[in-house]
């Protein structure tokens, strides 16, 4: 199905309605806080949070934001560059799959929050350990998604490829990997939000900058509205990164989207 | 003249994981002459597709030998073009690129001549206006036409078609059959056409091989002496019905038990559970 044009109703239903709902929620929140005189350290009203946001210097916000974003993106990039080749190798070799899978599951099932302090002790207190933590938490979904994607190639397509006597590398590159693209993107969407979580966890353990650090710093000084402002920033960043992955898929791999999502 | 295809006492068993081996084919011997159009009919699951795999060299037979133009088949080569049941086009490539895919997949560089050839083939299958359409924008019949053009790209001597029209609706199916005959007339090939529609087999082929239940043997080899070119009115010729009835008798047996009744009556049914539904339907 191709989009023929946006009608007013579409605009209302797709864009305006969620916005109105959000505004309504904020309004109810504000009214409830004022009505029941909820103390600021329990739940600050939106207006108070906004005030706290303005009280922090713009440059400072930017520095925190950039610190978290850099760690998350680096960790994510590292995860992508490890997990996709790993998935390819696991699909190519049953032996490797049997050997690697237990390790992957152990890494995945160990709570990253518990491992984070150890990694920081081992790797020191720089940006490297934070990147590693962001990578560790986000690479598993990509491996799983890529593997199942590579295995989703139709049997006939593989037979065609075999009948042409294509090399294994070409079969992966021209047939299996493109077939895996929709799966890979579902993995990437999960992974990018996990990368932000990883970065924040790492900042909780050891950092002197970043939005996670700033949340912890603010709460330890009972600046709850400021912590809320930082939290709001964090969820915005997560959301935008998720959207960015979606945009990459729509722009470069539009064929991999279901027909009604193609816009 | 040397036969284009020759099977000499070919038997084939395969083994699925943790299951006892299944004998698909039992002592099959056959010869196909060059440019002959041979249809294979038989109950579903009887090993028709195994024939495809063996002749294309994707699998080697457990017993016996297979020759193409006197050369023993041990591995795939570009002398065979395959059209699958589903069009199996690559969704990220347009029609022209899909037709060119075999060359690209063999690591060859695509030149102007190859592109011209791909366009010619798409013209032959009637898709000259859809060179740049992606499979998603094409109907099932059009996708299968691209599949046929792709199978012809490397100019194979032998074209194997594995129930190529069974995913299409009845109208497109009939139309595609005649289209195929027209293409076959323009570019003569030796065709092995696997189907489970009796009338389709009789309507299209020079010869119909009837296969039995597993382990499959060839129970009849019928030369269809209906005049060419075949048209929709070929069905009305008196000979047509006697051919289909002869085949039907082989497949439904002579008063055998209901268990042996395959799903040959319903041409559209694909599912492995179909035999049960037919039995229920019949009783």
Short mmCIF file of N, CA and C in Angstrom, two decimals, chain A residues 116-178:
data_model
loop_
_atom_site.label_atom_id
_atom_site.label_comp_id
_atom_site.label_asym_id
_atom_site.label_seq_id
_atom_site.Cartn_x
_atom_site.Cartn_y
_atom_site.Cartn_z
N UNK A 116 28.92 -4.52 36.72
CA UNK A 116 29.45 -3.20 36.41
C UNK A 116 30.58 -2.75 37.35
N UNK A 117 30.42 -2.86 38.68
CA UNK A 117 31.52 -2.41 39.56
C UNK A 117 32.81 -3.18 39.28
N UNK A 118 32.67 -4.50 39.00
CA UNK A 118 33.87 -5.31 38.73
C UNK A 118 34.57 -4.82 37.47
N UNK A 119 33.77 -4.55 36.44
CA UNK A 119 34.38 -4.11 35.19
C UNK A 119 35.12 -2.79 35.40
N UNK A 120 34.54 -1.94 36.23
CA UNK A 120 35.19 -0.65 36.48
C UNK A 120 36.48 -0.84 37.26
N UNK A 121 36.48 -1.80 38.19
CA UNK A 121 37.71 -2.09 38.92
C UNK A 121 38.77 -2.62 37.96
N UNK A 122 38.33 -3.51 37.07
CA UNK A 122 39.30 -4.14 36.16
C UNK A 122 39.84 -3.14 35.14
N UNK A 123 38.95 -2.34 34.55
CA UNK A 123 39.36 -1.49 33.44
C UNK A 123 39.68 -0.05 33.85
N UNK A 124 39.52 0.26 35.13
CA UNK A 124 39.81 1.62 35.56
C UNK A 124 38.62 2.51 35.36
N UNK A 125 38.75 3.78 35.74
CA UNK A 125 37.58 4.65 35.78
C UNK A 125 37.50 5.57 34.57
N UNK A 126 37.85 5.11 33.42
CA UNK A 126 37.76 5.98 32.23
C UNK A 126 36.46 5.78 31.49
N UNK A 127 36.47 6.13 30.21
CA UNK A 127 35.28 5.93 29.40
C UNK A 127 35.22 4.49 28.92
N UNK A 128 36.37 3.81 28.86
CA UNK A 128 36.43 2.45 28.33
C UNK A 128 35.50 1.49 29.08
N UNK A 129 35.55 1.43 30.42
CA UNK A 129 34.67 0.47 31.10
C UNK A 129 33.20 0.78 30.88
N UNK A 130 32.86 2.06 30.79
CA UNK A 130 31.45 2.42 30.56
C UNK A 130 30.99 1.94 29.18
N UNK A 131 31.89 2.12 28.20
CA UNK A 131 31.56 1.64 26.85
C UNK A 131 31.37 0.13 26.85
N UNK A 132 32.25 -0.57 27.57
CA UNK A 132 32.16 -2.03 27.62
C UNK A 132 30.83 -2.45 28.24
N UNK A 133 30.42 -1.74 29.30
CA UNK A 133 29.15 -2.10 29.95
C UNK A 133 27.97 -1.87 29.00
N UNK A 134 28.00 -0.74 28.30
CA UNK A 134 26.92 -0.46 27.33
C UNK A 134 26.91 -1.52 26.23
N UNK A 135 28.09 -1.95 25.84
CA UNK A 135 28.19 -2.97 24.78
C UNK A 135 27.67 -4.31 25.28
N UNK A 136 28.11 -4.70 26.49
CA UNK A 136 27.72 -6.00 27.05
C UNK A 136 26.22 -6.16 27.15
N UNK A 137 25.56 -5.07 27.55
CA UNK A 137 24.12 -5.18 27.77
C UNK A 137 23.35 -5.18 26.44
N UNK A 138 23.96 -4.62 25.40
CA UNK A 138 23.17 -4.45 24.17
C UNK A 138 23.51 -5.46 23.08
N UNK A 139 24.55 -6.28 23.25
CA UNK A 139 24.92 -7.09 22.09
C UNK A 139 24.10 -8.38 21.96
N UNK A 140 23.57 -8.88 23.08
CA UNK A 140 22.86 -10.16 23.01
C UNK A 140 21.62 -10.12 22.11
N UNK A 141 20.76 -9.09 22.27
CA UNK A 141 19.58 -9.07 21.37
C UNK A 141 19.95 -9.02 19.90
N UNK A 142 21.08 -8.37 19.57
CA UNK A 142 21.47 -8.30 18.16
C UNK A 142 21.93 -9.67 17.68
N UNK A 143 22.67 -10.39 18.52
CA UNK A 143 23.13 -11.73 18.13
C UNK A 143 21.92 -12.62 17.87
N UNK A 144 20.97 -12.61 18.81
CA UNK A 144 19.80 -13.48 18.69
C UNK A 144 18.99 -13.12 17.44
N UNK A 145 18.75 -11.82 17.25
CA UNK A 145 17.93 -11.38 16.11
C UNK A 145 18.63 -11.71 14.80
N UNK A 146 19.94 -11.45 14.73
CA UNK A 146 20.67 -11.71 13.48
C UNK A 146 20.69 -13.19 13.17
N UNK A 147 20.93 -14.01 14.21
CA UNK A 147 20.97 -15.46 13.98
C UNK A 147 19.64 -15.95 13.44
N UNK A 148 18.54 -15.55 14.09
CA UNK A 148 17.26 -16.06 13.61
C UNK A 148 16.95 -15.48 12.23
N UNK A 149 17.43 -14.25 11.96
CA UNK A 149 17.24 -13.67 10.64
C UNK A 149 17.99 -14.45 9.57
N UNK A 150 19.24 -14.80 9.88
CA UNK A 150 20.05 -15.54 8.90
C UNK A 150 19.44 -16.91 8.62
N UNK A 151 18.76 -17.46 9.63
CA UNK A 151 18.16 -18.78 9.44
C UNK A 151 16.79 -18.70 8.79
N UNK A 152 16.28 -17.47 8.57
CA UNK A 152 14.93 -17.35 8.04
C UNK A 152 14.90 -17.35 6.51
N UNK A 153 16.06 -17.45 5.88
CA UNK A 153 16.10 -17.48 4.42
C UNK A 153 15.29 -18.67 3.89
N UNK A 154 14.39 -18.44 2.93
CA UNK A 154 13.59 -19.56 2.41
C UNK A 154 14.48 -20.66 1.84
N UNK A 155 14.03 -21.89 2.01
CA UNK A 155 14.80 -23.06 1.57
C UNK A 155 15.07 -22.99 0.06
N UNK A 156 14.05 -22.58 -0.70
CA UNK A 156 14.21 -22.54 -2.16
C UNK A 156 15.31 -21.57 -2.56
N UNK A 157 15.39 -20.44 -1.83
CA UNK A 157 16.41 -19.44 -2.14
C UNK A 157 17.80 -20.03 -1.95
N UNK A 158 17.96 -20.82 -0.90
CA UNK A 158 19.26 -21.45 -0.64
C UNK A 158 19.54 -22.51 -1.71
N UNK A 159 18.49 -23.19 -2.15
CA UNK A 159 18.69 -24.18 -3.20
C UNK A 159 19.11 -23.50 -4.51
N UNK A 160 18.48 -22.37 -4.78
CA UNK A 160 18.88 -21.61 -5.97
C UNK A 160 20.34 -21.22 -5.86
N UNK A 161 20.70 -20.72 -4.69
CA UNK A 161 22.08 -20.31 -4.46
C UNK A 161 23.03 -21.50 -4.63
N UNK A 162 22.65 -22.65 -4.07
CA UNK A 162 23.49 -23.83 -4.21
C UNK A 162 23.60 -24.29 -5.66
N UNK A 163 22.46 -24.19 -6.38
CA UNK A 163 22.48 -24.66 -7.76
C UNK A 163 23.38 -23.76 -8.62
N UNK A 164 23.63 -22.54 -8.16
CA UNK A 164 24.53 -21.65 -8.89
C UNK A 164 25.97 -21.80 -8.41
N UNK A 165 26.16 -22.69 -7.45
CA UNK A 165 27.48 -22.94 -6.89
C UNK A 165 28.16 -21.65 -6.39
N UNK A 166 27.38 -20.83 -5.71
CA UNK A 166 27.95 -19.60 -5.17
C UNK A 166 28.83 -19.93 -3.96
N UNK A 167 29.83 -19.10 -3.73
CA UNK A 167 30.70 -19.33 -2.58
C UNK A 167 29.91 -19.03 -1.30
N UNK A 168 30.30 -19.65 -0.19
CA UNK A 168 29.58 -19.41 1.07
C UNK A 168 29.54 -17.92 1.43
N UNK A 169 30.64 -17.23 1.19
CA UNK A 169 30.68 -15.81 1.53
C UNK A 169 29.63 -15.05 0.73
N UNK A 170 29.53 -15.39 -0.57
CA UNK A 170 28.56 -14.69 -1.41
C UNK A 170 27.14 -15.06 -1.00
N UNK A 171 26.96 -16.30 -0.59
CA UNK A 171 25.62 -16.70 -0.14
C UNK A 171 25.20 -15.90 1.09
N UNK A 172 26.14 -15.71 2.01
CA UNK A 172 25.83 -14.90 3.20
C UNK A 172 25.55 -13.47 2.78
N UNK A 173 26.42 -12.91 1.96
CA UNK A 173 26.36 -11.49 1.66
C UNK A 173 25.17 -11.12 0.75
N UNK A 174 24.89 -11.98 -0.23
CA UNK A 174 23.86 -11.61 -1.21
C UNK A 174 22.49 -12.20 -0.89
N UNK A 175 22.43 -13.22 -0.07
CA UNK A 175 21.13 -13.83 0.20
C UNK A 175 20.78 -13.80 1.69
N UNK A 176 21.60 -14.43 2.51
CA UNK A 176 21.21 -14.60 3.90
C UNK A 176 21.15 -13.29 4.68
N UNK A 177 22.18 -12.47 4.52
CA UNK A 177 22.24 -11.23 5.30
C UNK A 177 21.10 -10.28 4.94
N UNK A 178 20.84 -10.04 3.63
CA UNK A 178 19.68 -9.19 3.32
C UNK A 178 18.37 -9.75 3.87
#
